[in-house]
Amino acid sequence: MTLKVEEMLDIKGKTCLITGASGHVGQALTFAFAEMDCNLILLDHPNSDLIKFKNKLNEKFKNKVSSIFCDLESPEDIAKIGPFIEDRFNCLDILINNAAFVGSSNLDGWATSLENQSLDTWRRAIEVNLSASFQIIQKNKKLLEKSSNASIINVGSIYGIYGPDLSIYENTKLNNPAAYSVSKAGLLQLTRWMSTVLAPKIRVNSISPGGIFRDQPEEFVKRYIEKTPLKRMGSESDIVGAAIYLSTNLSSWVTGQNIIVDGGWGVW
Ligand SMILES: NC(=O)c1ccc[n+]([C@@H]2O[C@H](COP(=O)([O-])OP(=O)(O)OC[C@H]3O[C@@H](n4cnc5c(N)ncnc54)[C@H](O)[C@@H]3O)[C@@H](O)[C@H]2O)c1
């Protein structure tokens, strides 16, 4: 049976868990899935602005919105996510692993030269950016299997695919930590591994965004744009289209794939 595009896009009433929901990309994704009339479970770190964001969302939308504080460095916190969802929705349709330590995270021994990157922070980044996604998928498999069209979306990065050109960071305070790239590369392989293991009930894909504009220093932005065929940095909303595609029936025969959303950065 051929579905109409409108029908393929229909995810009204689906339950959607978004990690790092109060972050920049997390907020854009949350607004998009609220517009699509999903039941939302917003997850973020206890020190984040999650409650403020949830209140802002509730002013605009009347969806069922729940929020859960969770430190993704804590397996005990991660173990509480499943029971929390089960209590409220009894099923999980869409899981977006979006939370991460990012280049601008304020961590010791992180966005600095190779010599100064710390092993402790490397380990923490692998925990948050990679091992947490593994645990969330593992522990919520049964809830996802209850869905008629479960979709997992892992948010990677172009730096999980390409090596960095450190010259674009010269004379700025920005840098590109090895653990960020390595954790995101691992997430892409986790996507492929899970896609075959969880098929046919659950689809698993990833999105690898390129650099998003956040008032970075002018010289950095200029160098970044020079390397980007579409001649601009990304915005949070550039990520939304790929997430909607991967979560709806528009992509019902797509699994184990990675959508690169980078203005063509990797095409040269
Ligand atoms: N910003 C970019 O240029 C860019 C580029 C490529 C990929 N991405 C990816 O997009 C995703 C979102 O990034 P963003 O730019 O919105 O960053 P952000 O820092 O605004 O958001 C990250 C979120 O993760 C949460 N988080 C961090 N550590 C956590 C922990 N231990 N427990 C629970 N939550 C935790 C933060 O509280 C925050 O809400 C990330 O996976 C990132 O790697 C971003």
PDB file of N, CA, C and O in Angstrom, residues 147-189:
ATOM      1  N   SER A 147       7.147  -0.602  20.264  1.00  0.00           N
ATOM      2  CA  SER A 147       6.679   0.371  19.263  1.00  0.00           C
ATOM      3  C   SER A 147       6.444  -0.320  17.922  1.00  0.00           C
ATOM      4  O   SER A 147       7.129  -1.281  17.583  1.00  0.00           O
ATOM      5  N   SER A 148       5.500   0.233  17.138  1.00  0.00           N
ATOM      6  CA  SER A 148       5.256  -0.351  15.814  1.00  0.00           C
ATOM      7  C   SER A 148       6.284   0.158  14.803  1.00  0.00           C
ATOM      8  O   SER A 148       6.411  -0.380  13.708  1.00  0.00           O
ATOM      9  N   ASN A 149       7.018   1.209  15.135  1.00  0.00           N
ATOM     10  CA  ASN A 149       8.011   1.750  14.196  1.00  0.00           C
ATOM     11  C   ASN A 149       9.092   2.482  14.976  1.00  0.00           C
ATOM     12  O   ASN A 149       9.189   3.703  14.931  1.00  0.00           O
ATOM     13  N   ALA A 150       9.896   1.727  15.729  1.00  0.00           N
ATOM     14  CA  ALA A 150      10.888   2.372  16.602  1.00  0.00           C
ATOM     15  C   ALA A 150      12.078   2.870  15.799  1.00  0.00           C
ATOM     16  O   ALA A 150      12.556   2.198  14.888  1.00  0.00           O
ATOM     17  N   SER A 151      12.544   4.052  16.186  1.00  0.00           N
ATOM     18  CA  SER A 151      13.694   4.636  15.492  1.00  0.00           C
ATOM     19  C   SER A 151      14.666   5.233  16.502  1.00  0.00           C
ATOM     20  O   SER A 151      14.275   6.033  17.359  1.00  0.00           O
ATOM     21  N   ILE A 152      15.922   4.824  16.378  1.00  0.00           N
ATOM     22  CA  ILE A 152      16.979   5.419  17.219  1.00  0.00           C
ATOM     23  C   ILE A 152      17.827   6.307  16.320  1.00  0.00           C
ATOM     24  O   ILE A 152      18.199   5.905  15.214  1.00  0.00           O
ATOM     25  N   ILE A 153      18.111   7.507  16.813  1.00  0.00           N
ATOM     26  CA  ILE A 153      18.965   8.430  16.054  1.00  0.00           C
ATOM     27  C   ILE A 153      20.131   8.840  16.954  1.00  0.00           C
ATOM     28  O   ILE A 153      19.920   9.399  18.042  1.00  0.00           O
ATOM     29  N   ASN A 154      21.332   8.530  16.522  1.00  0.00           N
ATOM     30  CA  ASN A 154      22.520   8.930  17.275  1.00  0.00           C
ATOM     31  C   ASN A 154      23.109  10.181  16.621  1.00  0.00           C
ATOM     32  O   ASN A 154      23.322  10.198  15.401  1.00  0.00           O
ATOM     33  N   VAL A 155      23.361  11.196  17.411  1.00  0.00           N
ATOM     34  CA  VAL A 155      23.921  12.433  16.838  1.00  0.00           C
ATOM     35  C   VAL A 155      25.451  12.365  16.916  1.00  0.00           C
ATOM     36  O   VAL A 155      26.039  12.391  17.999  1.00  0.00           O
ATOM     37  N   GLY A 156      26.055  12.206  15.767  1.00  0.00           N
ATOM     38  CA  GLY A 156      27.511  12.129  15.673  1.00  0.00           C
ATOM     39  C   GLY A 156      28.104  13.482  15.347  1.00  0.00           C
ATOM     40  O   GLY A 156      27.658  14.518  15.865  1.00  0.00           O
ATOM     41  N   SER A 157      29.088  13.480  14.472  1.00  0.00           N
ATOM     42  CA  SER A 157      29.743  14.724  14.053  1.00  0.00           C
ATOM     43  C   SER A 157      30.593  14.409  12.827  1.00  0.00           C
ATOM     44  O   SER A 157      31.037  13.266  12.651  1.00  0.00           O
ATOM     45  N   ILE A 158      30.865  15.441  12.022  1.00  0.00           N
ATOM     46  CA  ILE A 158      31.802  15.219  10.906  1.00  0.00           C
ATOM     47  C   ILE A 158      33.160  14.769  11.444  1.00  0.00           C
ATOM     48  O   ILE A 158      33.902  14.083  10.760  1.00  0.00           O
ATOM     49  N   TYR A 159      33.470  15.154  12.705  1.00  0.00           N
ATOM     50  CA  TYR A 159      34.778  14.776  13.250  1.00  0.00           C
ATOM     51  C   TYR A 159      34.843  13.308  13.675  1.00  0.00           C
ATOM     52  O   TYR A 159      35.900  12.843  14.091  1.00  0.00           O
ATOM     53  N   GLY A 160      33.716  12.602  13.567  1.00  0.00           N
ATOM     54  CA  GLY A 160      33.739  11.154  13.720  1.00  0.00           C
ATOM     55  C   GLY A 160      34.094  10.472  12.408  1.00  0.00           C
ATOM     56  O   GLY A 160      34.255   9.252  12.349  1.00  0.00           O
ATOM     57  N   ILE A 161      34.218  11.285  11.347  1.00  0.00           N
ATOM     58  CA  ILE A 161      34.496  10.747  10.007  1.00  0.00           C
ATOM     59  C   ILE A 161      35.822  11.287   9.467  1.00  0.00           C
ATOM     60  O   ILE A 161      36.621  10.558   8.911  1.00  0.00           O
ATOM     61  N   TYR A 162      36.027  12.606   9.635  1.00  0.00           N
ATOM     62  CA  TYR A 162      37.202  13.258   9.051  1.00  0.00           C
ATOM     63  C   TYR A 162      38.185  13.689  10.132  1.00  0.00           C
ATOM     64  O   TYR A 162      37.792  13.985  11.259  1.00  0.00           O
ATOM     65  N   GLY A 163      39.440  13.780   9.756  1.00  0.00           N
ATOM     66  CA  GLY A 163      40.441  14.342  10.661  1.00  0.00           C
ATOM     67  C   GLY A 163      40.284  15.856  10.710  1.00  0.00           C
ATOM     68  O   GLY A 163      39.738  16.459   9.778  1.00  0.00           O
ATOM     69  N   PRO A 164      40.735  16.482  11.794  1.00  0.00           N
ATOM     70  CA  PRO A 164      40.609  17.937  11.891  1.00  0.00           C
ATOM     71  C   PRO A 164      41.706  18.657  11.107  1.00  0.00           C
ATOM     72  O   PRO A 164      42.816  18.154  11.016  1.00  0.00           O
ATOM     73  N   ASP A 165      41.373  19.827  10.577  1.00  0.00           N
ATOM     74  CA  ASP A 165      42.393  20.708  10.019  1.00  0.00           C
ATOM     75  C   ASP A 165      42.632  21.766  11.097  1.00  0.00           C
ATOM     76  O   ASP A 165      41.856  22.723  11.225  1.00  0.00           O
ATOM     77  N   LEU A 166      43.673  21.562  11.894  1.00  0.00           N
ATOM     78  CA  LEU A 166      43.871  22.444  13.063  1.00  0.00           C
ATOM     79  C   LEU A 166      44.186  23.881  12.664  1.00  0.00           C
ATOM     80  O   LEU A 166      44.099  24.785  13.499  1.00  0.00           O
ATOM     81  N   SER A 167      44.523  24.114  11.396  1.00  0.00           N
ATOM     82  CA  SER A 167      44.855  25.493  10.998  1.00  0.00           C
ATOM     83  C   SER A 167      43.639  26.416  11.128  1.00  0.00           C
ATOM     84  O   SER A 167      43.796  27.626  11.302  1.00  0.00           O
ATOM     85  N   ILE A 168      42.414  25.875  11.074  1.00  0.00           N
ATOM     86  CA  ILE A 168      41.246  26.772  11.181  1.00  0.00           C
ATOM     87  C   ILE A 168      41.083  27.309  12.612  1.00  0.00           C
ATOM     88  O   ILE A 168      40.379  28.272  12.838  1.00  0.00           O
ATOM     89  N   TYR A 169      41.749  26.650  13.576  1.00  0.00           N
ATOM     90  CA  TYR A 169      41.625  27.081  14.984  1.00  0.00           C
ATOM     91  C   TYR A 169      42.735  28.048  15.397  1.00  0.00           C
ATOM     92  O   TYR A 169      42.712  28.585  16.491  1.00  0.00           O
ATOM     93  N   GLU A 170      43.732  28.244  14.499  1.00  0.00           N
ATOM     94  CA  GLU A 170      44.908  29.036  14.872  1.00  0.00           C
ATOM     95  C   GLU A 170      44.541  30.415  15.403  1.00  0.00           C
ATOM     96  O   GLU A 170      43.635  31.071  14.876  1.00  0.00           O
ATOM     97  N   ASN A 171      45.243  30.862  16.459  1.00  0.00           N
ATOM     98  CA  ASN A 171      45.025  32.166  17.103  1.00  0.00           C
ATOM     99  C   ASN A 171      43.615  32.346  17.662  1.00  0.00           C
ATOM    100  O   ASN A 171      43.116  33.465  17.762  1.00  0.00           O
ATOM    101  N   THR A 172      42.940  31.253  17.987  1.00  0.00           N
ATOM    102  CA  THR A 172      41.656  31.341  18.690  1.00  0.00           C
ATOM    103  C   THR A 172      41.763  30.449  19.932  1.00  0.00           C
ATOM    104  O   THR A 172      42.708  29.669  20.054  1.00  0.00           O
ATOM    105  N   LYS A 173      40.757  30.541  20.811  1.00  0.00           N
ATOM    106  CA  LYS A 173      40.768  29.662  21.985  1.00  0.00           C
ATOM    107  C   LYS A 173      40.087  28.328  21.690  1.00  0.00           C
ATOM    108  O   LYS A 173      39.931  27.490  22.565  1.00  0.00           O
ATOM    109  N   LEU A 174      39.629  28.159  20.449  1.00  0.00           N
ATOM    110  CA  LEU A 174      38.925  26.926  20.087  1.00  0.00           C
ATOM    111  C   LEU A 174      39.935  25.828  19.758  1.00  0.00           C
ATOM    112  O   LEU A 174      41.061  26.116  19.368  1.00  0.00           O
ATOM    113  N   ASN A 175      39.502  24.587  19.916  1.00  0.00           N
ATOM    114  CA  ASN A 175      40.349  23.474  19.487  1.00  0.00           C
ATOM    115  C   ASN A 175      39.494  22.232  19.256  1.00  0.00           C
ATOM    116  O   ASN A 175      38.272  22.289  19.427  1.00  0.00           O
ATOM    117  N   ASN A 176      40.136  21.154  18.918  1.00  0.00           N
ATOM    118  CA  ASN A 176      39.412  19.960  18.473  1.00  0.00           C
ATOM    119  C   ASN A 176      39.958  18.739  19.221  1.00  0.00           C
ATOM    120  O   ASN A 176      40.953  18.153  18.812  1.00  0.00           O
ATOM    121  N   PRO A 177      39.312  18.365  20.349  1.00  0.00           N
ATOM    122  CA  PRO A 177      39.867  17.279  21.176  1.00  0.00           C
ATOM    123  C   PRO A 177      39.789  15.913  20.492  1.00  0.00           C
ATOM    124  O   PRO A 177      38.779  15.581  19.865  1.00  0.00           O
ATOM    125  N   ALA A 178      40.837  15.121  20.657  1.00  0.00           N
ATOM    126  CA  ALA A 178      40.870  13.780  20.049  1.00  0.00           C
ATOM    127  C   ALA A 178      39.707  12.928  20.544  1.00  0.00           C
ATOM    128  O   ALA A 178      39.082  12.199  19.771  1.00  0.00           O
ATOM    129  N   ALA A 179      39.397  13.028  21.844  1.00  0.00           N
ATOM    130  CA  ALA A 179      38.346  12.161  22.403  1.00  0.00           C
ATOM    131  C   ALA A 179      36.979  12.473  21.802  1.00  0.00           C
ATOM    132  O   ALA A 179      36.120  11.601  21.715  1.00  0.00           O
ATOM    133  N   TYR A 180      36.778  13.726  21.395  1.00  0.00           N
ATOM    134  CA  TYR A 180      35.507  14.081  20.745  1.00  0.00           C
ATOM    135  C   TYR A 180      35.378  13.286  19.444  1.00  0.00           C
ATOM    136  O   TYR A 180      34.384  12.591  19.213  1.00  0.00           O
ATOM    137  N   SER A 181      36.416  13.372  18.605  1.00  0.00           N
ATOM    138  CA  SER A 181      36.388  12.673  17.312  1.00  0.00           C
ATOM    139  C   SER A 181      36.249  11.173  17.501  1.00  0.00           C
ATOM    140  O   SER A 181      35.453  10.528  16.810  1.00  0.00           O
ATOM    141  N   VAL A 182      37.031  10.637  18.412  1.00  0.00           N
ATOM    142  CA  VAL A 182      37.055   9.181  18.584  1.00  0.00           C
ATOM    143  C   VAL A 182      35.716   8.677  19.133  1.00  0.00           C
ATOM    144  O   VAL A 182      35.190   7.655  18.684  1.00  0.00           O
ATOM    145  N   SER A 183      35.140   9.428  20.073  1.00  0.00           N
ATOM    146  CA  SER A 183      33.842   9.004  20.627  1.00  0.00           C
ATOM    147  C   SER A 183      32.766   9.049  19.541  1.00  0.00           C
ATOM    148  O   SER A 183      31.907   8.172  19.458  1.00  0.00           O
ATOM    149  N   LYS A 184      32.824  10.064  18.677  1.00  0.00           N
ATOM    150  CA  LYS A 184      31.808  10.179  17.620  1.00  0.00           C
ATOM    151  C   LYS A 184      32.015   9.111  16.547  1.00  0.00           C
ATOM    152  O   LYS A 184      31.058   8.611  15.968  1.00  0.00           O
ATOM    153  N   ALA A 185      33.271   8.743  16.270  1.00  0.00           N
ATOM    154  CA  ALA A 185      33.530   7.649  15.330  1.00  0.00           C
ATOM    155  C   ALA A 185      32.961   6.353  15.907  1.00  0.00           C
ATOM    156  O   ALA A 185      32.344   5.552  15.190  1.00  0.00           O
ATOM    157  N   GLY A 186      33.140   6.163  17.206  1.00  0.00           N
ATOM    158  CA  GLY A 186      32.593   4.977  17.867  1.00  0.00           C
ATOM    159  C   GLY A 186      31.072   4.940  17.770  1.00  0.00           C
ATOM    160  O   GLY A 186      30.467   3.886  17.570  1.00  0.00           O
ATOM    161  N   LEU A 187      30.467   6.113  17.893  1.00  0.00           N
ATOM    162  CA  LEU A 187      29.002   6.193  17.837  1.00  0.00           C
ATOM    163  C   LEU A 187      28.489   5.770  16.452  1.00  0.00           C
ATOM    164  O   LEU A 187      27.437   5.136  16.337  1.00  0.00           O
ATOM    165  N   LEU A 188      29.245   6.107  15.414  1.00  0.00           N
ATOM    166  CA  LEU A 188      28.838   5.683  14.058  1.00  0.00           C
ATOM    167  C   LEU A 188      28.901   4.167  13.933  1.00  0.00           C
ATOM    168  O   LEU A 188      28.027   3.541  13.323  1.00  0.00           O
ATOM    169  N   GLN A 189      29.922   3.560  14.510  1.00  0.00           N
ATOM    170  CA  GLN A 189      30.005   2.095  14.435  1.00  0.00           C
ATOM    171  C   GLN A 189      28.955   1.454  15.342  1.00  0.00           C
ATOM    172  O   GLN A 189      28.388   0.414  15.007  1.00  0.00           O
TER     173      GLN A 189
END
